[in-house]
Amino acid sequence: MTIGTITIQKLALADADVLLALSKKTFFDFFGHLNKPEDIEAYASVAFTPQKIQAELSNPNSHFYFAISNGEITGYLKLNYGPAQTEFQDPNAVEIERIYVLAEHHGKKIGHQFIDFTLKEAAGKNLQYVWLGVWEHNQKAIAFYEKHGFEVFSSHEFALGSDKQTDLLMRKAILSSSKPKA
């Protein structure tokens, strides 16, 4: 599906190696300099393994997508439905668990297009809201989500190695796409 200037392509199990490399790169690029190396390595040793990525790709309630621009993968998105959601498992919601764009592609509105895509997917499935967790110190991401109408509604603890961090939970209601009957 083409949204804006990118093509959004759903991943298959065969994409596991590319997704694993992209996941590691984006995570280390964004958070490596903000956290202790031992905490980043401890988290990565569990979160970014071939087995973990294959299991996530095999889950029918989790959907991964690449953003592709001019034939190049520029980022990825992970959506969780129902029991795959990390917190609520709400059948009336979808969770954005991961949304990452390679640093060299920032400013190209790829994140915006991922959000638009997610909102369209949620509306098409008649879901009530989209939610996500974002690190409380990631002010740029928080501002990005607020710009798209997400609001903080709770928080939870996130373990990055031995560092207990706080993620803000944000959500956005989905407007019904159905028109009232005359």
Tab-separated table of N, CA and C in Angstrom:
chain	number	residue	atom	x	y	z
A	1	MET	N	0.846	-1.172	0.000
A	1	MET	CA	0.000	0.000	0.000
A	1	MET	C	0.895	1.240	0.000
A	2	THR	N	0.597	2.171	-0.870
A	2	THR	CA	1.369	3.406	-0.906
A	2	THR	C	0.613	4.482	-0.136
A	3	ILE	N	1.313	5.062	0.837
A	3	ILE	CA	0.767	6.148	1.650
A	3	ILE	C	1.740	7.301	1.495
A	4	GLY	N	1.278	8.419	0.988
A	4	GLY	CA	2.181	9.563	0.831
A	4	GLY	C	3.322	9.219	-0.109
A	5	THR	N	4.547	9.400	0.362
A	5	THR	CA	5.729	9.200	-0.478
A	5	THR	C	6.393	7.846	-0.289
A	6	ILE	N	5.811	6.985	0.532
A	6	ILE	CA	6.416	5.679	0.770
A	6	ILE	C	5.431	4.564	0.448
A	7	THR	N	5.998	3.395	0.256
A	7	THR	CA	5.183	2.193	0.144
A	7	THR	C	5.307	1.470	1.476
A	8	ILE	N	4.189	1.039	2.005
A	8	ILE	CA	4.181	0.282	3.252
A	8	ILE	C	3.917	-1.167	2.880
A	9	GLN	N	4.887	-2.007	3.214
A	9	GLN	CA	4.859	-3.412	2.816
A	9	GLN	C	4.813	-4.311	4.041
A	10	LYS	N	3.825	-5.196	4.085
A	10	LYS	CA	3.711	-6.134	5.198
A	10	LYS	C	4.838	-7.171	5.106
A	11	LEU	N	5.393	-7.518	6.262
A	11	LEU	CA	6.493	-8.468	6.305
A	11	LEU	C	5.988	-9.893	6.421
A	12	ALA	N	6.843	-10.810	5.988
A	12	ALA	CA	6.618	-12.243	6.122
A	12	ALA	C	7.784	-12.826	6.911
A	13	LEU	N	7.668	-14.070	7.285
A	13	LEU	CA	8.722	-14.733	8.048
A	13	LEU	C	10.062	-14.680	7.314
A	14	ALA	N	10.041	-14.697	6.004
A	14	ALA	CA	11.273	-14.630	5.207
A	14	ALA	C	12.028	-13.309	5.404
A	15	ASP	N	11.369	-12.297	5.954
A	15	ASP	CA	11.994	-10.991	6.182
A	15	ASP	C	12.673	-10.894	7.548
A	16	ALA	N	12.724	-11.990	8.292
A	16	ALA	CA	13.214	-11.966	9.675
A	16	ALA	C	14.635	-11.415	9.798
A	17	ASP	N	15.545	-11.824	8.950
A	17	ASP	CA	16.936	-11.364	9.063
A	17	ASP	C	17.063	-9.862	8.815
A	18	VAL	N	16.353	-9.375	7.818
A	18	VAL	CA	16.399	-7.933	7.515
A	18	VAL	C	15.766	-7.149	8.669
A	19	LEU	N	14.653	-7.638	9.192
A	19	LEU	CA	13.993	-6.974	10.318
A	19	LEU	C	14.887	-6.971	11.549
A	20	LEU	N	15.549	-8.074	11.826
A	20	LEU	CA	16.439	-8.152	12.980
A	20	LEU	C	17.552	-7.108	12.877
A	21	ALA	N	18.193	-7.023	11.725
A	21	ALA	CA	19.275	-6.043	11.540
A	21	ALA	C	18.747	-4.615	11.679
A	22	LEU	N	17.591	-4.335	11.092
A	22	LEU	CA	16.997	-2.995	11.169
A	22	LEU	C	16.583	-2.664	12.601
A	23	SER	N	16.025	-3.638	13.311
A	23	SER	CA	15.603	-3.431	14.696
A	23	SER	C	16.791	-3.063	15.578
A	24	LYS	N	17.868	-3.819	15.454
A	24	LYS	CA	19.070	-3.533	16.247
A	24	LYS	C	19.624	-2.152	15.922
A	25	LYS	N	19.757	-1.871	14.634
A	25	LYS	CA	20.352	-0.592	14.222
A	25	LYS	C	19.553	0.590	14.747
A	26	THR	N	18.257	0.570	14.528
A	26	THR	CA	17.452	1.720	14.951
A	26	THR	C	17.435	1.859	16.466
A	27	PHE	N	17.342	0.735	17.183
A	27	PHE	CA	17.315	0.810	18.640
A	27	PHE	C	18.625	1.365	19.189
A	28	PHE	N	19.745	0.844	18.720
A	28	PHE	CA	21.045	1.327	19.195
A	28	PHE	C	21.270	2.782	18.793
A	29	ASP	N	20.879	3.158	17.577
A	29	ASP	CA	21.043	4.546	17.126
A	29	ASP	C	20.259	5.515	17.999
A	30	PHE	N	19.037	5.138	18.373
A	30	PHE	CA	18.188	6.054	19.135
A	30	PHE	C	18.466	6.067	20.618
A	31	PHE	N	18.771	4.917	21.191
A	31	PHE	CA	18.861	4.831	22.641
A	31	PHE	C	20.241	4.500	23.185
A	32	GLY	N	21.164	4.110	22.324
A	32	GLY	CA	22.492	3.718	22.782
A	32	GLY	C	23.231	4.793	23.544
A	33	HIS	N	23.161	6.017	23.072
A	33	HIS	CA	23.887	7.119	23.709
A	33	HIS	C	23.158	7.684	24.938
A	34	LEU	N	21.937	7.245	25.172
A	34	LEU	CA	21.137	7.764	26.288
A	34	LEU	C	21.086	6.821	27.486
A	35	ASN	N	21.681	5.654	27.329
A	35	ASN	CA	21.618	4.636	28.367
A	35	ASN	C	22.980	3.996	28.560
A	36	LYS	N	23.136	3.300	29.684
A	36	LYS	CA	24.391	2.602	29.965
A	36	LYS	C	24.567	1.472	28.948
A	37	PRO	N	25.781	1.314	28.420
A	37	PRO	CA	26.019	0.251	27.432
A	37	PRO	C	25.619	-1.135	27.930
A	38	GLU	N	25.854	-1.419	29.210
A	38	GLU	CA	25.504	-2.746	29.725
A	38	GLU	C	23.987	-2.970	29.761
A	39	ASP	N	23.211	-1.898	29.969
A	39	ASP	CA	21.754	-2.040	29.958
A	39	ASP	C	21.237	-2.240	28.533
A	40	ILE	N	21.805	-1.504	27.586
A	40	ILE	CA	21.419	-1.660	26.183
A	40	ILE	C	21.746	-3.078	25.713
A	41	GLU	N	22.938	-3.553	26.030
A	41	GLU	CA	23.357	-4.896	25.613
A	41	GLU	C	22.483	-5.974	26.259
A	42	ALA	N	22.161	-5.806	27.537
A	42	ALA	CA	21.314	-6.788	28.227
A	42	ALA	C	19.939	-6.866	27.572
A	43	TYR	N	19.363	-5.718	27.257
A	43	TYR	CA	18.058	-5.696	26.597
A	43	TYR	C	18.150	-6.317	25.202
A	44	ALA	N	19.148	-5.903	24.437
A	44	ALA	CA	19.297	-6.384	23.064
A	44	ALA	C	19.513	-7.889	23.005
A	45	SER	N	20.203	-8.433	24.003
A	45	SER	CA	20.490	-9.873	23.991
A	45	SER	C	19.226	-10.719	24.131
A	46	VAL	N	18.158	-10.113	24.602
A	46	VAL	CA	16.880	-10.809	24.738
A	46	VAL	C	15.897	-10.386	23.638
A	47	ALA	N	15.841	-9.086	23.356
A	47	ALA	CA	14.844	-8.538	22.438
A	47	ALA	C	15.187	-8.752	20.968
A	48	PHE	N	16.472	-8.806	20.653
A	48	PHE	CA	16.889	-8.855	19.253
A	48	PHE	C	17.655	-10.129	18.942
A	49	THR	N	16.942	-11.230	19.019
A	49	THR	CA	17.522	-12.520	18.653
A	49	THR	C	16.736	-13.064	17.457
A	50	PRO	N	17.356	-13.913	16.662
A	50	PRO	CA	16.602	-14.499	15.537
A	50	PRO	C	15.341	-15.221	16.000
A	51	GLN	N	15.433	-15.928	17.124
A	51	GLN	CA	14.268	-16.670	17.627
A	51	GLN	C	13.138	-15.733	18.036
A	52	LYS	N	13.474	-14.646	18.702
A	52	LYS	CA	12.461	-13.680	19.158
A	52	LYS	C	11.774	-13.020	17.952
A	53	ILE	N	12.561	-12.589	16.983
A	53	ILE	CA	12.003	-11.927	15.802
A	53	ILE	C	11.119	-12.911	15.019
A	54	GLN	N	11.575	-14.138	14.861
A	54	GLN	CA	10.774	-15.140	14.143
A	54	GLN	C	9.462	-15.422	14.879
A	55	ALA	N	9.525	-15.499	16.197
A	55	ALA	CA	8.307	-15.726	16.975
A	55	ALA	C	7.337	-14.559	16.814
A	56	GLU	N	7.845	-13.338	16.840
A	56	GLU	CA	6.978	-12.164	16.668
A	56	GLU	C	6.355	-12.145	15.279
A	57	LEU	N	7.155	-12.457	14.256
A	57	LEU	CA	6.639	-12.476	12.885
A	57	LEU	C	5.622	-13.597	12.682
A	58	SER	N	5.728	-14.660	13.457
A	58	SER	CA	4.818	-15.798	13.335
A	58	SER	C	3.507	-15.606	14.093
A	59	ASN	N	3.445	-14.598	14.942
A	59	ASN	CA	2.237	-14.350	15.721
A	59	ASN	C	1.167	-13.740	14.808
A	60	PRO	N	0.027	-14.415	14.640
A	60	PRO	CA	-0.999	-13.885	13.733
A	60	PRO	C	-1.630	-12.574	14.208
A	61	ASN	N	-1.407	-12.198	15.467
A	61	ASN	CA	-1.968	-10.955	15.993
A	61	ASN	C	-0.967	-9.802	15.994
A	62	SER	N	0.223	-10.039	15.485
A	62	SER	CA	1.234	-8.987	15.329
A	62	SER	C	1.528	-8.828	13.847
A	63	HIS	N	1.595	-7.580	13.409
A	63	HIS	CA	1.851	-7.286	12.003
A	63	HIS	C	3.016	-6.302	11.915
A	64	PHE	N	4.006	-6.653	11.125
A	64	PHE	CA	5.159	-5.786	10.873
A	64	PHE	C	5.063	-5.227	9.464
A	65	TYR	N	5.544	-3.999	9.304
A	65	TYR	CA	5.540	-3.346	8.000
A	65	TYR	C	6.855	-2.599	7.805
A	66	PHE	N	7.381	-2.658	6.582
A	66	PHE	CA	8.513	-1.832	6.203
A	66	PHE	C	7.983	-0.589	5.499
A	67	ALA	N	8.678	0.516	5.688
A	67	ALA	CA	8.483	1.709	4.863
A	67	ALA	C	9.561	1.636	3.790
A	68	ILE	N	9.141	1.733	2.534
A	68	ILE	CA	10.080	1.636	1.425
A	68	ILE	C	9.959	2.891	0.579
A	69	SER	N	11.112	3.506	0.334
A	69	SER	CA	11.180	4.719	-0.481
A	69	SER	C	12.286	4.528	-1.508
A	70	ASN	N	11.939	4.671	-2.766
A	70	ASN	CA	12.904	4.486	-3.858
A	70	ASN	C	13.632	3.150	-3.750
A	71	GLY	N	12.888	2.103	-3.395
A	71	GLY	CA	13.449	0.768	-3.305
A	71	GLY	C	14.265	0.489	-2.055
A	72	GLU	N	14.355	1.450	-1.154
A	72	GLU	CA	15.156	1.308	0.057
A	72	GLU	C	14.262	1.241	1.293
A	73	ILE	N	14.580	0.290	2.190
A	73	ILE	CA	13.855	0.204	3.459
A	73	ILE	C	14.302	1.363	4.328
A	74	THR	N	13.331	2.155	4.796
A	74	THR	CA	13.651	3.360	5.560
A	74	THR	C	13.199	3.297	7.019
A	75	GLY	N	12.387	2.294	7.355
A	75	GLY	CA	11.908	2.160	8.721
A	75	GLY	C	10.950	1.003	8.826
A	76	TYR	N	10.438	0.805	10.051
A	76	TYR	CA	9.468	-0.269	10.240
A	76	TYR	C	8.480	0.079	11.340
A	77	LEU	N	7.378	-0.647	11.303
A	77	LEU	CA	6.248	-0.463	12.214
A	77	LEU	C	5.812	-1.840	12.687
A	78	LYS	N	5.475	-1.946	13.969
A	78	LYS	CA	4.886	-3.178	14.499
A	78	LYS	C	3.568	-2.831	15.172
A	79	LEU	N	2.503	-3.496	14.729
A	79	LEU	CA	1.173	-3.327	15.311
A	79	LEU	C	0.754	-4.621	15.991
A	80	ASN	N	0.159	-4.489	17.171
A	80	ASN	CA	-0.342	-5.646	17.928
A	80	ASN	C	-1.843	-5.527	18.127
A	81	TYR	N	-2.519	-6.627	17.849
A	81	TYR	CA	-3.965	-6.714	18.027
A	81	TYR	C	-4.285	-7.727	19.118
A	82	GLY	N	-5.441	-7.548	19.776
A	82	GLY	CA	-5.947	-8.522	20.738
A	82	GLY	C	-4.896	-9.013	21.717
A	83	PRO	N	-4.703	-10.337	21.793
A	83	PRO	CA	-3.805	-10.907	22.805
A	83	PRO	C	-2.319	-10.609	22.590
A	84	ALA	N	-1.947	-10.094	21.442
A	84	ALA	CA	-0.537	-9.753	21.203
A	84	ALA	C	-0.160	-8.414	21.837
A	85	GLN	N	-1.153	-7.614	22.227
A	85	GLN	CA	-0.860	-6.324	22.844
A	85	GLN	C	-0.096	-6.546	24.149
A	86	THR	N	0.859	-5.684	24.397
A	86	THR	CA	1.737	-5.871	25.550
A	86	THR	C	1.075	-5.541	26.879
A	87	GLU	N	0.008	-4.802	26.863
A	87	GLU	CA	-0.572	-4.353	28.125
A	87	GLU	C	-2.040	-4.751	28.281
A	88	PHE	N	-2.898	-4.279	27.444
A	88	PHE	CA	-4.333	-4.372	27.699
A	88	PHE	C	-5.034	-5.543	27.029
A	89	GLN	N	-4.523	-6.010	25.928
A	89	GLN	CA	-5.156	-7.055	25.134
A	89	GLN	C	-6.620	-6.720	24.831
A	90	ASP	N	-6.865	-5.470	24.511
A	90	ASP	CA	-8.215	-4.986	24.249
A	90	ASP	C	-8.596	-5.287	22.797
A	91	PRO	N	-9.663	-6.061	22.582
A	91	PRO	CA	-10.056	-6.372	21.208
A	91	PRO	C	-10.545	-5.155	20.423
A	92	ASN	N	-10.793	-4.044	21.113
A	92	ASN	CA	-11.253	-2.817	20.451
A	92	ASN	C	-10.130	-1.828	20.192
A	93	ALA	N	-8.878	-2.306	20.293
A	93	ALA	CA	-7.733	-1.405	20.140
A	93	ALA	C	-6.624	-2.082	19.356
A	94	VAL	N	-5.703	-1.263	18.882
A	94	VAL	CA	-4.456	-1.739	18.298
A	94	VAL	C	-3.327	-0.987	18.999
A	95	GLU	N	-2.259	-1.698	19.268
A	95	GLU	CA	-1.074	-1.108	19.897
A	95	GLU	C	0.004	-0.888	18.836
A	96	ILE	N	0.573	0.300	18.839
A	96	ILE	CA	1.804	0.532	18.086
A	96	ILE	C	2.925	0.176	19.048
A	97	GLU	N	3.519	-1.004	18.871
A	97	GLU	CA	4.592	-1.405	19.776
A	97	GLU	C	5.929	-0.797	19.347
A	98	ARG	N	6.142	-0.708	18.040
A	98	ARG	CA	7.398	-0.127	17.548
A	98	ARG	C	7.122	0.693	16.301
A	99	ILE	N	7.763	1.843	16.264
A	99	ILE	CA	7.748	2.673	15.066
A	99	ILE	C	9.129	3.324	15.002
A	100	TYR	N	9.929	2.876	14.058
A	100	TYR	CA	11.306	3.360	13.931
A	100	TYR	C	11.596	3.729	12.489
A	101	VAL	N	12.274	4.845	12.319
A	101	VAL	CA	12.728	5.305	11.012
A	101	VAL	C	14.234	5.513	11.114
A	102	LEU	N	14.964	5.029	10.118
A	102	LEU	CA	16.416	5.216	10.110
A	102	LEU	C	16.752	6.695	10.186
A	103	ALA	N	17.779	7.027	10.943
A	103	ALA	CA	18.136	8.428	11.196
A	103	ALA	C	18.320	9.222	9.910
A	104	GLU	N	18.923	8.603	8.902
A	104	GLU	CA	19.170	9.337	7.652
A	104	GLU	C	17.891	9.638	6.875
A	105	HIS	N	16.763	9.102	7.336
A	105	HIS	CA	15.483	9.365	6.671
A	105	HIS	C	14.542	10.213	7.528
A	106	HIS	N	15.048	10.719	8.643
A	106	HIS	CA	14.229	11.625	9.453
A	106	HIS	C	13.940	12.886	8.639
A	107	GLY	N	12.791	13.474	8.912
A	107	GLY	CA	12.406	14.693	8.210
A	107	GLY	C	11.671	14.424	6.907
A	108	LYS	N	11.494	13.162	6.564
A	108	LYS	CA	10.813	12.808	5.309
A	108	LYS	C	9.354	12.415	5.534
A	109	LYS	N	8.857	12.639	6.750
A	109	LYS	CA	7.452	12.393	7.104
A	109	LYS	C	7.072	10.906	7.091
A	110	ILE	N	8.048	10.019	7.223
A	110	ILE	CA	7.761	8.586	7.219
A	110	ILE	C	6.990	8.192	8.476
A	111	GLY	N	7.377	8.727	9.616
A	111	GLY	CA	6.640	8.457	10.853
A	111	GLY	C	5.198	8.903	10.747
A	112	HIS	N	4.971	10.069	10.135
A	112	HIS	CA	3.606	10.572	9.942
A	112	HIS	C	2.802	9.588	9.087
A	113	GLN	N	3.456	9.075	8.051
A	113	GLN	CA	2.771	8.151	7.163
A	113	GLN	C	2.460	6.821	7.870
A	114	PHE	N	3.357	6.384	8.750
A	114	PHE	CA	3.073	5.190	9.557
A	114	PHE	C	1.862	5.427	10.463
A	115	ILE	N	1.781	6.607	11.070
A	115	ILE	CA	0.628	6.917	11.931
A	115	ILE	C	-0.651	6.937	11.097
A	116	ASP	N	-0.626	7.603	9.947
A	116	ASP	CA	-1.806	7.640	9.074
A	116	ASP	C	-2.232	6.231	8.677
A	117	PHE	N	-1.261	5.405	8.325
A	117	PHE	CA	-1.539	4.018	7.958
A	117	PHE	C	-2.214	3.275	9.110
A	118	THR	N	-1.674	3.425	10.314
A	118	THR	CA	-2.229	2.751	11.487
A	118	THR	C	-3.659	3.209	11.765
A	119	LEU	N	-3.892	4.498	11.679
A	119	LEU	CA	-5.242	5.020	11.926
A	119	LEU	C	-6.241	4.490	10.898
A	120	LYS	N	-5.812	4.393	9.638
A	120	LYS	CA	-6.689	3.840	8.597
A	120	LYS	C	-6.961	2.358	8.845
A	121	GLU	N	-5.924	1.619	9.230
A	121	GLU	CA	-6.098	0.195	9.548
A	121	GLU	C	-7.088	0.028	10.709
A	122	ALA	N	-6.913	0.832	11.753
A	122	ALA	CA	-7.781	0.740	12.928
A	122	ALA	C	-9.226	1.090	12.575
A	123	ALA	N	-9.409	2.155	11.800
A	123	ALA	CA	-10.761	2.544	11.392
A	123	ALA	C	-11.395	1.456	10.528
A	124	GLY	N	-10.606	0.861	9.638
A	124	GLY	CA	-11.109	-0.207	8.776
A	124	GLY	C	-11.526	-1.446	9.545
A	125	LYS	N	-10.954	-1.640	10.712
A	125	LYS	CA	-11.297	-2.783	11.567
A	125	LYS	C	-12.323	-2.384	12.641
A	126	ASN	N	-12.836	-1.147	12.546
A	126	ASN	CA	-13.823	-0.622	13.496
A	126	ASN	C	-13.319	-0.657	14.934
A	127	LEU	N	-12.037	-0.376	15.124
A	127	LEU	CA	-11.473	-0.322	16.466
A	127	LEU	C	-11.778	1.034	17.091
A	128	GLN	N	-11.711	1.101	18.418
A	128	GLN	CA	-12.056	2.335	19.116
A	128	GLN	C	-10.868	3.256	19.350
A	129	TYR	N	-9.659	2.669	19.491
A	129	TYR	CA	-8.499	3.517	19.724
A	129	TYR	C	-7.200	2.823	19.371
A	130	VAL	N	-6.174	3.648	19.207
A	130	VAL	CA	-4.792	3.215	18.999
A	130	VAL	C	-4.027	3.657	20.234
A	131	TRP	N	-3.142	2.801	20.745
A	131	TRP	CA	-2.353	3.184	21.915
A	131	TRP	C	-0.904	2.757	21.719
A	132	LEU	N	-0.039	3.331	22.550
A	132	LEU	CA	1.386	3.034	22.482
A	132	LEU	C	2.047	3.417	23.793
A	133	GLY	N	3.269	2.942	23.985
A	133	GLY	CA	4.098	3.341	25.114
A	133	GLY	C	5.314	4.072	24.585
A	134	VAL	N	5.717	5.139	25.268
A	134	VAL	CA	6.880	5.920	24.841
A	134	VAL	C	7.666	6.327	26.091
A	135	TRP	N	8.967	6.213	26.037
A	135	TRP	CA	9.839	6.544	27.155
A	135	TRP	C	9.608	7.978	27.591
A	136	GLU	N	9.430	8.187	28.882
A	136	GLU	CA	9.103	9.517	29.412
A	136	GLU	C	10.153	10.572	29.079
A	137	HIS	N	11.392	10.169	28.792
A	137	HIS	CA	12.454	11.128	28.464
A	137	HIS	C	12.615	11.348	26.960
A	138	ASN	N	11.789	10.715	26.172
A	138	ASN	CA	11.865	10.879	24.718
A	138	ASN	C	10.896	11.990	24.299
A	139	GLN	N	11.292	13.214	24.617
A	139	GLN	CA	10.414	14.369	24.397
A	139	GLN	C	10.057	14.583	22.926
A	140	LYS	N	10.987	14.280	22.044
A	140	LYS	CA	10.717	14.450	20.612
A	140	LYS	C	9.590	13.511	20.174
A	141	ALA	N	9.651	12.246	20.616
A	141	ALA	CA	8.602	11.286	20.255
A	141	ALA	C	7.268	11.664	20.901
A	142	ILE	N	7.305	12.097	22.151
A	142	ILE	CA	6.066	12.499	22.835
A	142	ILE	C	5.407	13.645	22.082
A	143	ALA	N	6.193	14.629	21.703
A	143	ALA	CA	5.652	15.771	20.942
A	143	ALA	C	5.086	15.312	19.594
A	144	PHE	N	5.769	14.382	18.948
A	144	PHE	CA	5.301	13.833	17.672
A	144	PHE	C	3.927	13.182	17.846
A	145	TYR	N	3.789	12.353	18.872
A	145	TYR	CA	2.508	11.677	19.090
A	145	TYR	C	1.416	12.674	19.494
A	146	GLU	N	1.761	13.649	20.320
A	146	GLU	CA	0.772	14.671	20.700
A	146	GLU	C	0.308	15.438	19.468
A	147	LYS	N	1.218	15.723	18.560
A	147	LYS	CA	0.855	16.431	17.323
A	147	LYS	C	-0.178	15.636	16.522
A	148	HIS	N	-0.142	14.321	16.679
A	148	HIS	CA	-1.088	13.454	15.980
A	148	HIS	C	-2.320	13.126	16.811
A	149	GLY	N	-2.504	13.829	17.928
A	149	GLY	CA	-3.720	13.682	18.712
A	149	GLY	C	-3.685	12.627	19.803
A	150	PHE	N	-2.514	12.058	20.076
A	150	PHE	CA	-2.406	11.089	21.165
A	150	PHE	C	-2.306	11.831	22.489
A	151	GLU	N	-2.912	11.251	23.517
A	151	GLU	CA	-2.885	11.837	24.855
A	151	GLU	C	-2.413	10.799	25.864
A	152	VAL	N	-1.652	11.266	26.862
A	152	VAL	CA	-1.180	10.385	27.928
A	152	VAL	C	-2.375	9.970	28.774
A	153	PHE	N	-2.478	8.673	29.041
A	153	PHE	CA	-3.563	8.194	29.897
A	153	PHE	C	-3.071	7.324	31.051
A	154	SER	N	-1.812	6.918	31.020
A	154	SER	CA	-1.267	6.097	32.096
A	154	SER	C	0.237	5.976	31.901
A	155	SER	N	0.855	5.094	32.675
A	155	SER	CA	2.279	4.816	32.515
A	155	SER	C	2.547	3.398	32.999
A	156	HIS	N	3.709	2.892	32.630
A	156	HIS	CA	4.134	1.586	33.138
A	156	HIS	C	5.654	1.548	33.196
A	157	GLU	N	6.139	0.577	33.940
A	157	GLU	CA	7.583	0.404	34.077
A	157	GLU	C	8.105	-0.435	32.913
A	158	PHE	N	9.276	-0.062	32.433
A	158	PHE	CA	9.935	-0.776	31.344
A	158	PHE	C	11.351	-1.071	31.798
A	159	ALA	N	11.755	-2.330	31.740
A	159	ALA	CA	13.101	-2.717	32.176
A	159	ALA	C	14.038	-2.720	30.983
A	160	LEU	N	15.020	-1.834	31.026
A	160	LEU	CA	16.086	-1.812	30.025
A	160	LEU	C	17.325	-2.319	30.742
A	161	GLY	N	17.559	-3.618	30.641
A	161	GLY	CA	18.622	-4.220	31.442
A	161	GLY	C	18.255	-4.091	32.907
A	162	SER	N	19.168	-3.495	33.690
A	162	SER	CA	18.889	-3.306	35.121
A	162	SER	C	18.236	-1.959	35.417
A	163	ASP	N	18.070	-1.129	34.395
A	163	ASP	CA	17.492	0.205	34.563
A	163	ASP	C	15.967	0.131	34.443
A	164	LYS	N	15.285	0.482	35.521
A	164	LYS	CA	13.823	0.533	35.507
A	164	LYS	C	13.406	1.915	35.024
A	165	GLN	N	12.801	1.957	33.836
A	165	GLN	CA	12.389	3.218	33.231
A	165	GLN	C	10.871	3.302	33.222
A	166	THR	N	10.373	4.494	32.959
A	166	THR	CA	8.932	4.700	32.878
A	166	THR	C	8.545	5.043	31.454
A	167	ASP	N	7.589	4.301	30.936
A	167	ASP	CA	6.978	4.613	29.641
A	167	ASP	C	5.640	5.280	29.895
A	168	LEU	N	5.383	6.341	29.179
A	168	LEU	CA	4.056	6.955	29.195
A	168	LEU	C	3.190	6.180	28.219
A	169	LEU	N	1.983	5.890	28.598
A	169	LEU	CA	1.035	5.245	27.706
A	169	LEU	C	0.151	6.334	27.115
A	170	MET	N	0.062	6.339	25.789
A	170	MET	CA	-0.690	7.359	25.070
A	170	MET	C	-1.708	6.669	24.173
A	171	ARG	N	-2.833	7.343	23.946
A	171	ARG	CA	-3.833	6.780	23.046
A	171	ARG	C	-4.527	7.882	22.257
A	172	LYS	N	-5.139	7.401	21.178
A	172	LYS	CA	-5.928	8.287	20.321
A	172	LYS	C	-7.193	7.538	19.951
A	173	ALA	N	-8.319	8.184	20.145
A	173	ALA	CA	-9.609	7.591	19.770
A	173	ALA	C	-9.734	7.588	18.248
A	174	ILE	N	-10.403	6.575	17.753
A	174	ILE	CA	-10.662	6.450	16.315
A	174	ILE	C	-12.073	6.942	16.049
A	175	LEU	N	-12.198	7.855	15.130
A	175	LEU	CA	-13.512	8.319	14.738
A	175	LEU	C	-14.151	7.290	13.838
A	176	SER	N	-15.376	7.010	14.072
A	176	SER	CA	-16.089	6.016	13.266
A	176	SER	C	-16.155	6.467	11.814
A	177	SER	N	-15.859	5.542	10.932
A	177	SER	CA	-15.924	5.886	9.503
A	177	SER	C	-17.325	5.679	8.935
A	178	SER	N	-18.198	5.119	9.742
A	178	SER	CA	-19.558	4.904	9.253
A	178	SER	C	-20.353	6.189	9.374
A	179	LYS	N	-21.186	6.422	8.403
A	179	LYS	CA	-22.003	7.627	8.378
A	179	LYS	C	-23.351	7.324	9.021
A	180	PRO	N	-23.903	8.303	9.755
A	180	PRO	CA	-25.212	8.075	10.355
A	180	PRO	C	-26.291	7.843	9.275
A	181	LYS	N	-27.227	6.996	9.624
A	181	LYS	CA	-28.319	6.712	8.675
A	181	LYS	C	-29.285	7.880	8.660
A	182	ALA	N	-29.766	8.185	7.467
A	182	ALA	CA	-30.700	9.306	7.297
A	182	ALA	C	-32.096	8.933	7.737
